[in-house]
Amino acid sequence: MNPISIIFVALAMSTDAFAAAIGKGATLHKPRFTEALRTGVIFGAIETITPLIGWFIGQAATEYVQDFDHWIAFVLLVALGLHMIYNGVKDEAPEEDKPQQHSFAILAVTAFATSIDALAVGVGLAFVDVNIWIAAAAIGVATTVMVTIGVMLGRVLGVVVGKRAEIVGGIVLMLVGAVILYEHLSAA
C-alpha cells in the first residue's frame, strides 16, 4: 500500500470520529481548546490501538487466505464505506438530554464505537503490504487532529457537516478498497 493510500485511509477513519466530535462540541457551551484537545487525544489513542488489534487478528489468518486477500480487503473496505454512507444519510432521533461536560468514560465509549471500523480496516490491512505501525499512527494522528477541530467547530457547524463528512469518508474508504484491488490485479 502506498503512502497516499495510507493517508486516505487515515483521513477516512477519522471522519466518523470527526462527525461525532462535531456533535460533542455542539453539546458544550463554548468549548475551550483544552477540552477539544483532550477529546481529540482520547479518540486518537483509541483509533491508533484498534487497527493494530485488527491487524494482529488478520495476521493470524493470512496463511489461509493469501490467494484472495486483496478481495477480502476490498470487500471489507467497501462494506465499511457503505456503512459509513448509510450512517451519513439516515435520520437520527433528536437527543433528549445534552450533557454540559463530557466525562472520560463517555468519550472513551464514543471513541471505541467510532473505531470499530478501524479494527476491521486493520484486519483488511493484514492482507496487503503495509507497515501497520505507520498506518495506525497515521490514523491516530489524523483522528486526534480531526476530533480536536470537530469539537471546536461543533457549536458553529452542527450535525449537518458531520453527516456529510461521514458520507465522504465512506466514499474514500470504498475508493481505497478499489485501489488495493486494482494494484493487486494489475501486478498479477
Coordinates of N, CA and C in Angstrom, one line a residue:
M1 N 0.9 -1.2 0.0 CA 0.0 0.0 0.0 C 0.9 1.2 0.0
N2 N 0.6 2.2 -0.9 CA 1.5 3.3 -1.0 C 1.1 4.4 0.1
P3 N 2.0 5.3 0.3 CA 1.8 6.3 1.3 C 0.5 7.2 1.1
I4 N 0.2 7.4 -0.1 CA -1.0 8.2 -0.4 C -2.3 7.4 0.1
S5 N -2.3 6.1 -0.2 CA -3.4 5.3 0.3 C -3.5 5.3 1.8
I6 N -2.3 5.2 2.5 CA -2.3 5.2 3.9 C -3.0 6.6 4.4
I7 N -2.6 7.7 3.8 CA -3.1 9.0 4.2 C -4.7 9.0 4.0
F8 N -5.1 8.5 2.8 CA -6.6 8.4 2.6 C -7.3 7.5 3.6
V9 N -6.7 6.4 3.9 CA -7.3 5.5 4.9 C -7.4 6.2 6.3
A10 N -6.3 6.9 6.7 CA -6.3 7.6 7.9 C -7.3 8.7 8.0
L11 N -7.4 9.5 6.9 CA -8.5 10.5 6.8 C -9.9 9.9 6.9
A12 N -10.1 8.8 6.1 CA -11.4 8.2 6.1 C -11.8 7.7 7.5
M13 N -10.8 7.1 8.2 CA -11.0 6.5 9.5 C -11.4 7.7 10.5
S14 N -10.9 8.8 10.2 CA -11.1 9.9 11.2 C -12.4 10.7 10.9
T15 N -13.1 10.4 9.8 CA -14.3 11.2 9.5 C -15.5 10.9 10.4
D16 N -15.6 9.6 10.8 CA -16.8 9.3 11.7 C -16.5 9.8 13.1
A17 N -15.2 9.8 13.5 CA -14.9 10.5 14.8 C -15.1 12.0 14.7
F18 N -14.7 12.6 13.5 CA -15.0 14.0 13.3 C -16.4 14.3 13.4
A19 N -17.3 13.5 12.8 CA -18.7 13.7 12.9 C -19.2 13.6 14.3
A20 N -18.7 12.6 15.1 CA -19.1 12.5 16.5 C -18.6 13.7 17.3
A21 N -17.4 14.2 16.9 CA -16.8 15.3 17.7 C -17.6 16.6 17.4
I22 N -18.1 16.8 16.2 CA -18.9 17.9 16.0 C -20.2 17.9 16.8
G23 N -20.8 16.7 16.9 CA -21.9 16.5 17.8 C -21.5 16.8 19.3
K24 N -20.4 16.3 19.7 CA -19.9 16.5 21.1 C -19.7 18.0 21.3
G25 N -19.0 18.7 20.4 CA -18.8 20.1 20.5 C -20.1 20.9 20.5
A26 N -21.1 20.4 19.8 CA -22.4 21.2 19.7 C -23.1 21.1 21.1
T27 N -22.8 20.1 21.9 CA -23.5 19.9 23.1 C -22.8 20.7 24.3
L28 N -21.7 21.3 24.0 CA -21.0 22.0 25.0 C -21.2 23.5 24.8
H29 N -21.2 24.3 25.9 CA -21.3 25.7 25.8 C -19.9 26.3 25.6
K30 N -19.6 26.8 24.4 CA -18.4 27.4 24.0 C -17.2 26.6 24.4
P31 N -17.0 25.4 23.8 CA -15.9 24.5 24.2 C -14.6 25.2 24.1
R32 N -13.7 25.0 25.1 CA -12.3 25.6 25.0 C -11.4 24.6 24.3
F33 N -10.3 25.1 23.8 CA -9.3 24.3 23.1 C -8.9 23.1 23.9
T34 N -8.7 23.3 25.2 CA -8.2 22.2 26.1 C -9.2 21.1 26.1
E35 N -10.5 21.3 26.1 CA -11.5 20.3 26.1 C -11.5 19.6 24.7
A36 N -11.3 20.4 23.7 CA -11.2 19.8 22.3 C -10.0 18.9 22.2
L37 N -8.9 19.4 22.7 CA -7.7 18.6 22.5 C -7.7 17.3 23.4
R38 N -8.3 17.4 24.6 CA -8.5 16.2 25.4 C -9.4 15.2 24.7
T39 N -10.4 15.7 24.1 CA -11.3 14.8 23.4 C -10.5 14.2 22.2
G40 N -9.8 15.0 21.5 CA -9.0 14.5 20.3 C -8.0 13.4 20.7
V41 N -7.3 13.6 21.8 CA -6.3 12.7 22.3 C -6.9 11.3 22.6
I42 N -8.1 11.4 23.3 CA -8.8 10.1 23.7 C -9.2 9.4 22.4
F43 N -9.8 10.1 21.5 CA -10.3 9.4 20.3 C -9.1 8.9 19.5
G44 N -8.0 9.8 19.4 CA -6.8 9.4 18.6 C -6.1 8.2 19.2
A45 N -6.0 8.1 20.5 CA -5.4 6.9 21.1 C -6.2 5.6 20.8
I46 N -7.5 5.7 20.9 CA -8.3 4.5 20.7 C -8.2 4.1 19.2
E47 N -8.3 5.1 18.3 CA -8.2 4.9 16.9 C -6.8 4.3 16.5
T48 N -5.8 4.6 17.2 CA -4.5 4.0 17.0 C -4.4 2.5 17.4
I49 N -5.0 2.2 18.5 CA -5.0 0.8 19.0 C -5.8 -0.1 18.2
T50 N -7.0 0.3 17.8 CA -8.0 -0.7 17.2 C -7.5 -1.3 15.9
P51 N -6.8 -0.5 14.9 CA -6.3 -1.2 13.7 C -5.2 -2.1 14.0
L52 N -4.4 -1.8 15.1 CA -3.4 -2.8 15.5 C -4.0 -4.1 15.9
I53 N -5.0 -4.0 16.7 CA -5.7 -5.3 17.1 C -6.2 -6.0 15.9
G54 N -6.9 -5.3 15.0 CA -7.4 -5.9 13.8 C -6.3 -6.5 13.0
W55 N -5.2 -5.8 12.8 CA -4.1 -6.3 12.0 C -3.5 -7.7 12.6
F56 N -3.4 -7.7 13.9 CA -2.9 -9.0 14.5 C -3.9 -10.1 14.3
I57 N -5.2 -9.8 14.4 CA -6.2 -10.8 14.1 C -6.0 -11.3 12.6
G58 N -5.9 -10.3 11.7 CA -5.7 -10.6 10.3 C -4.5 -11.4 10.0
Q59 N -3.4 -11.1 10.7 CA -2.1 -11.8 10.5 C -2.2 -13.3 10.8
A60 N -3.0 -13.6 11.9 CA -3.2 -15.0 12.3 C -3.9 -15.8 11.1
A61 N -4.7 -15.1 10.3 CA -5.4 -15.8 9.3 C -4.7 -15.7 7.9
T62 N -3.6 -14.9 7.8 CA -3.0 -14.6 6.5 C -2.7 -15.9 5.7
E63 N -2.0 -16.9 6.3 CA -1.6 -18.0 5.6 C -2.7 -18.8 4.9
Y64 N -3.9 -18.7 5.5 CA -5.1 -19.4 4.9 C -5.7 -18.7 3.8
V65 N -5.5 -17.4 3.6 CA -6.2 -16.6 2.6 C -5.3 -15.8 1.7
Q66 N -4.0 -16.1 1.6 CA -3.1 -15.3 0.7 C -3.6 -15.2 -0.7
D67 N -4.2 -16.2 -1.3 CA -4.5 -16.2 -2.7 C -5.7 -15.2 -3.0
F68 N -6.5 -14.9 -2.0 CA -7.6 -14.0 -2.3 C -7.7 -12.8 -1.3
D69 N -6.6 -12.5 -0.6 CA -6.5 -11.5 0.4 C -6.9 -10.1 -0.1
H70 N -6.6 -9.8 -1.3 CA -6.9 -8.5 -1.9 C -8.5 -8.3 -2.0
W71 N -9.1 -9.4 -2.3 CA -10.6 -9.4 -2.3 C -11.2 -9.2 -0.9
I72 N -10.6 -9.8 0.1 CA -11.0 -9.5 1.5 C -10.9 -8.1 1.8
A73 N -9.7 -7.5 1.6 CA -9.5 -6.1 1.9 C -10.5 -5.2 1.1
F74 N -10.7 -5.5 -0.2 CA -11.7 -4.8 -1.0 C -13.1 -4.8 -0.4
V75 N -13.6 -6.1 -0.1 CA -14.9 -6.2 0.4 C -15.1 -5.6 1.8
L76 N -14.1 -5.7 2.7 CA -14.2 -5.0 4.0 C -14.3 -3.5 3.8
L77 N -13.4 -3.0 3.0 CA -13.4 -1.5 2.8 C -14.6 -1.0 2.2
V78 N -15.1 -1.7 1.2 CA -16.4 -1.3 0.5 C -17.6 -1.4 1.5
A79 N -17.6 -2.5 2.3 CA -18.7 -2.7 3.2 C -18.7 -1.6 4.3
L80 N -17.5 -1.3 4.8 CA -17.3 -0.2 5.8 C -17.7 1.1 5.2
G81 N -17.3 1.4 3.9 CA -17.6 2.6 3.3 C -19.1 2.8 3.1
L82 N -19.8 1.7 2.7 CA -21.3 1.7 2.5 C -22.0 2.0 3.9
H83 N -21.4 1.3 4.9 CA -22.0 1.5 6.3 C -21.8 3.0 6.7
M84 N -20.7 3.6 6.4 CA -20.5 5.0 6.8 C -21.4 5.9 6.0
I85 N -21.6 5.6 4.7 CA -22.5 6.4 3.9 C -24.0 6.2 4.4
Y86 N -24.3 5.0 4.7 CA -25.7 4.8 5.3 C -25.9 5.6 6.6
N87 N -24.9 5.6 7.5 CA -25.0 6.4 8.7 C -25.0 7.8 8.4
G88 N -24.4 8.3 7.3 CA -24.4 9.7 7.0 C -25.7 10.2 6.4
V89 N -26.5 9.3 5.8 CA -27.8 9.7 5.2 C -29.0 9.4 6.0
K90 N -28.9 8.5 7.0 CA -30.1 8.1 7.8 C -30.4 9.2 8.8
D91 N -31.7 9.3 9.0 CA -32.2 10.3 10.0 C -32.0 9.7 11.4
E92 N -31.6 10.6 12.3 CA -31.5 10.2 13.7 C -32.5 10.9 14.6
A93 N -32.9 10.3 15.6 CA -33.8 10.9 16.5 C -33.1 12.0 17.3
P94 N -33.7 13.1 17.6 CA -33.0 14.1 18.4 C -32.7 13.6 19.8
E95 N -31.6 14.1 20.3 CA -31.2 13.7 21.7 C -32.1 14.4 22.7
E96 N -32.4 13.6 23.7 CA -33.3 14.2 24.8 C -32.5 15.1 25.7
D97 N -31.4 14.6 26.3 CA -30.7 15.4 27.2 C -29.2 15.5 26.7
K98 N -28.8 16.8 26.6 CA -27.4 17.0 26.2 C -26.5 17.3 27.4
P99 N -25.4 16.6 27.5 CA -24.5 16.8 28.6 C -23.8 18.2 28.6
Q100 N -23.5 18.7 29.7 CA -22.8 20.0 29.8 C -21.3 19.8 29.8
Q101 N -20.9 18.6 30.2 CA -19.5 18.3 30.2 C -19.3 16.8 29.9
H102 N -18.3 16.5 29.1 CA -18.1 15.1 28.7 C -17.1 14.4 29.6
S103 N -17.5 13.3 30.2 CA -16.6 12.5 31.1 C -15.7 11.7 30.2
F104 N -14.6 11.2 30.8 CA -13.7 10.4 30.1 C -14.4 9.1 29.6
A105 N -15.2 8.5 30.5 CA -15.9 7.3 30.1 C -16.8 7.4 28.9
I106 N -17.5 8.5 28.9 CA -18.4 8.8 27.8 C -17.6 9.0 26.5
L107 N -16.5 9.7 26.6 CA -15.7 10.0 25.4 C -15.0 8.7 24.9
A108 N -14.6 7.9 25.9 CA -13.9 6.6 25.5 C -14.9 5.6 24.8
V109 N -16.1 5.6 25.4 CA -17.1 4.7 24.7 C -17.4 5.2 23.3
T110 N -17.6 6.5 23.2 CA -17.9 7.1 21.9 C -16.7 6.8 20.9
A111 N -15.5 7.0 21.4 CA -14.3 6.8 20.6 C -14.2 5.3 20.2
F112 N -14.5 4.4 21.1 CA -14.5 3.0 20.7 C -15.5 2.7 19.7
A113 N -16.7 3.2 19.9 CA -17.8 3.0 18.9 C -17.5 3.5 17.5
T114 N -16.8 4.6 17.4 CA -16.4 5.1 16.1 C -15.1 4.4 15.6
S115 N -14.5 3.6 16.4 CA -13.2 3.0 15.9 C -13.4 1.5 15.5
I116 N -14.6 1.0 15.6 CA -14.9 -0.4 15.2 C -14.5 -0.6 13.7
D117 N -14.8 0.4 12.9 CA -14.4 0.3 11.5 C -12.9 0.3 11.4
A118 N -12.1 1.0 12.2 CA -10.7 0.9 12.2 C -10.2 -0.5 12.5
L119 N -10.9 -1.2 13.4 CA -10.5 -2.5 13.8 C -10.6 -3.4 12.5
A120 N -11.8 -3.3 11.8 CA -12.0 -4.0 10.6 C -11.0 -3.7 9.5
V121 N -10.7 -2.4 9.4 CA -9.7 -2.0 8.4 C -8.3 -2.6 8.8
G122 N -8.0 -2.7 10.1 CA -6.8 -3.3 10.5 C -6.7 -4.8 10.0
V123 N -7.8 -5.5 10.1 CA -7.9 -6.9 9.6 C -7.6 -6.9 8.1
G124 N -8.2 -6.0 7.4 CA -8.0 -5.9 5.9 C -6.6 -5.5 5.6
L125 N -6.0 -4.7 6.4 CA -4.6 -4.2 6.1 C -3.6 -5.4 6.3
A126 N -4.0 -6.4 7.1 CA -3.1 -7.5 7.3 C -2.9 -8.3 6.0
F127 N -3.8 -8.1 5.1 CA -3.7 -8.9 3.8 C -3.0 -8.1 2.7
V128 N -2.5 -6.9 3.0 CA -1.8 -6.1 2.0 C -0.4 -5.7 2.5
D129 N 0.4 -5.3 1.6 CA 1.8 -4.9 2.0 C 1.7 -3.5 2.6
V130 N 1.7 -3.4 4.0 CA 1.6 -2.1 4.6 C 2.3 -2.2 6.0
N131 N 3.0 -1.2 6.4 CA 3.6 -1.1 7.7 C 2.4 -0.7 8.6
I132 N 1.9 -1.6 9.4 CA 0.8 -1.3 10.3 C 1.1 -0.3 11.3
W133 N 2.3 -0.2 11.8 CA 2.6 0.8 12.8 C 2.5 2.2 12.2
I134 N 2.9 2.4 11.0 CA 2.8 3.7 10.3 C 1.3 4.0 10.0
A135 N 0.6 3.0 9.5 CA -0.8 3.2 9.2 C -1.6 3.5 10.5
A136 N -1.3 2.8 11.6 CA -2.0 3.0 12.9 C -1.7 4.4 13.4
A137 N -0.4 4.8 13.3 CA 0.0 6.1 13.8 C -0.7 7.2 13.0
A138 N -0.8 7.0 11.6 CA -1.4 8.0 10.8 C -2.9 8.1 11.1
I139 N -3.5 7.0 11.4 CA -5.0 7.0 11.7 C -5.1 7.7 13.1
G140 N -4.2 7.5 14.0 CA -4.3 8.1 15.3 C -4.1 9.6 15.3
V141 N -3.1 10.0 14.5 CA -2.8 11.5 14.4 C -3.9 12.2 13.6
A142 N -4.4 11.6 12.5 CA -5.5 12.2 11.8 C -6.7 12.3 12.7
T143 N -7.0 11.3 13.4 CA -8.2 11.3 14.3 C -8.0 12.4 15.4
T144 N -6.9 12.5 16.0 CA -6.7 13.5 17.0 C -6.9 14.9 16.5
V145 N -6.3 15.2 15.3 CA -6.5 16.5 14.7 C -7.9 16.7 14.3
M146 N -8.5 15.7 13.6 CA -9.9 15.9 13.1 C -10.9 16.1 14.3
V147 N -10.7 15.3 15.4 CA -11.7 15.4 16.5 C -11.5 16.7 17.2
T148 N -10.2 17.2 17.4 CA -10.0 18.5 18.0 C -10.7 19.6 17.2
I149 N -10.5 19.6 15.9 CA -11.1 20.6 15.1 C -12.7 20.4 15.1
G150 N -13.1 19.1 15.1 CA -14.6 18.9 15.2 C -15.3 19.4 16.4
V151 N -14.6 19.3 17.5 CA -15.2 19.8 18.8 C -15.3 21.3 18.7
M152 N -14.2 21.9 18.2 CA -14.2 23.4 18.1 C -15.2 23.9 17.1
L153 N -15.4 23.2 16.1 CA -16.4 23.6 15.1 C -17.9 23.2 15.4
G154 N -18.0 22.3 16.4 CA -19.3 21.8 16.7 C -20.4 22.8 17.0
R155 N -20.0 23.8 17.7 CA -21.0 24.9 18.1 C -21.5 25.6 16.8
V156 N -20.6 25.8 15.9 CA -20.9 26.6 14.7 C -21.6 25.7 13.6
L157 N -21.0 24.6 13.4 CA -21.5 23.8 12.2 C -22.6 22.8 12.5
G158 N -22.7 22.3 13.7 CA -23.7 21.3 14.0 C -23.6 20.0 13.3
V159 N -24.6 19.2 13.3 CA -24.6 17.9 12.8 C -24.6 17.7 11.3
V160 N -25.0 18.8 10.6 CA -25.1 18.7 9.1 C -23.8 18.4 8.4
V161 N -22.8 19.1 8.8 CA -21.4 18.9 8.2 C -20.9 17.5 8.7
G162 N -21.2 17.2 9.9 CA -20.8 15.9 10.4 C -21.3 14.7 9.6
K163 N -22.6 14.8 9.2 CA -23.2 13.8 8.3 C -22.5 13.7 7.0
R164 N -22.2 14.9 6.4 CA -21.6 14.9 5.1 C -20.1 14.4 5.2
A165 N -19.5 14.7 6.3 CA -18.1 14.2 6.4 C -18.1 12.6 6.5
E166 N -19.1 12.0 7.1 CA -19.2 10.6 7.2 C -19.4 10.0 5.8
I167 N -20.3 10.7 5.0 CA -20.5 10.2 3.6 C -19.2 10.3 2.8
V168 N -18.5 11.4 2.9 CA -17.3 11.5 2.1 C -16.3 10.4 2.6
G169 N -16.2 10.2 3.9 CA -15.3 9.2 4.4 C -15.6 7.8 3.9
G170 N -16.9 7.5 3.8 CA -17.3 6.2 3.2 C -16.9 6.1 1.8
I171 N -17.1 7.1 1.0 CA -16.7 7.1 -0.4 C -15.2 6.9 -0.5
V172 N -14.4 7.6 0.3 CA -12.9 7.4 0.3 C -12.5 6.0 0.6
L173 N -13.2 5.4 1.7 CA -12.8 4.0 2.0 C -13.1 3.1 0.8
M174 N -14.2 3.3 0.2 CA -14.5 2.4 -1.0 C -13.5 2.6 -2.1
L175 N -13.1 3.8 -2.3 CA -12.0 4.1 -3.3 C -10.7 3.5 -3.0
V176 N -10.3 3.5 -1.7 CA -9.1 2.9 -1.3 C -9.2 1.4 -1.5
G177 N -10.3 0.8 -1.2 CA -10.5 -0.7 -1.5 C -10.4 -1.0 -2.9
A178 N -10.9 -0.1 -3.8 CA -10.8 -0.3 -5.2 C -9.4 -0.2 -5.7
V179 N -8.6 0.7 -5.1 CA -7.2 0.9 -5.5 C -6.4 -0.3 -5.0
I180 N -6.7 -0.9 -3.9 CA -6.0 -2.1 -3.4 C -6.2 -3.2 -4.4
L181 N -7.5 -3.4 -4.8 CA -7.8 -4.5 -5.7 C -7.2 -4.2 -7.0
Y182 N -7.2 -3.0 -7.5 CA -6.6 -2.7 -8.8 C -5.1 -3.0 -8.8
E183 N -4.4 -2.5 -7.7 CA -3.0 -2.7 -7.7 C -2.6 -4.2 -7.6
H184 N -3.4 -5.0 -6.9 CA -3.1 -6.4 -6.8 C -3.3 -7.1 -8.2
L185 N -4.5 -6.8 -8.8 CA -4.8 -7.5 -10.0 C -3.9 -7.1 -11.2
S186 N -3.5 -5.8 -11.2 CA -2.6 -5.3 -12.3 C -1.2 -5.9 -12.1
A187 N -0.8 -6.2 -10.9 CA 0.5 -6.7 -10.6 C 0.6 -8.2 -10.9
A188 N -0.6 -8.9 -11.0 CA -0.6 -10.3 -11.2 C -0.4 -10.7 -12.6

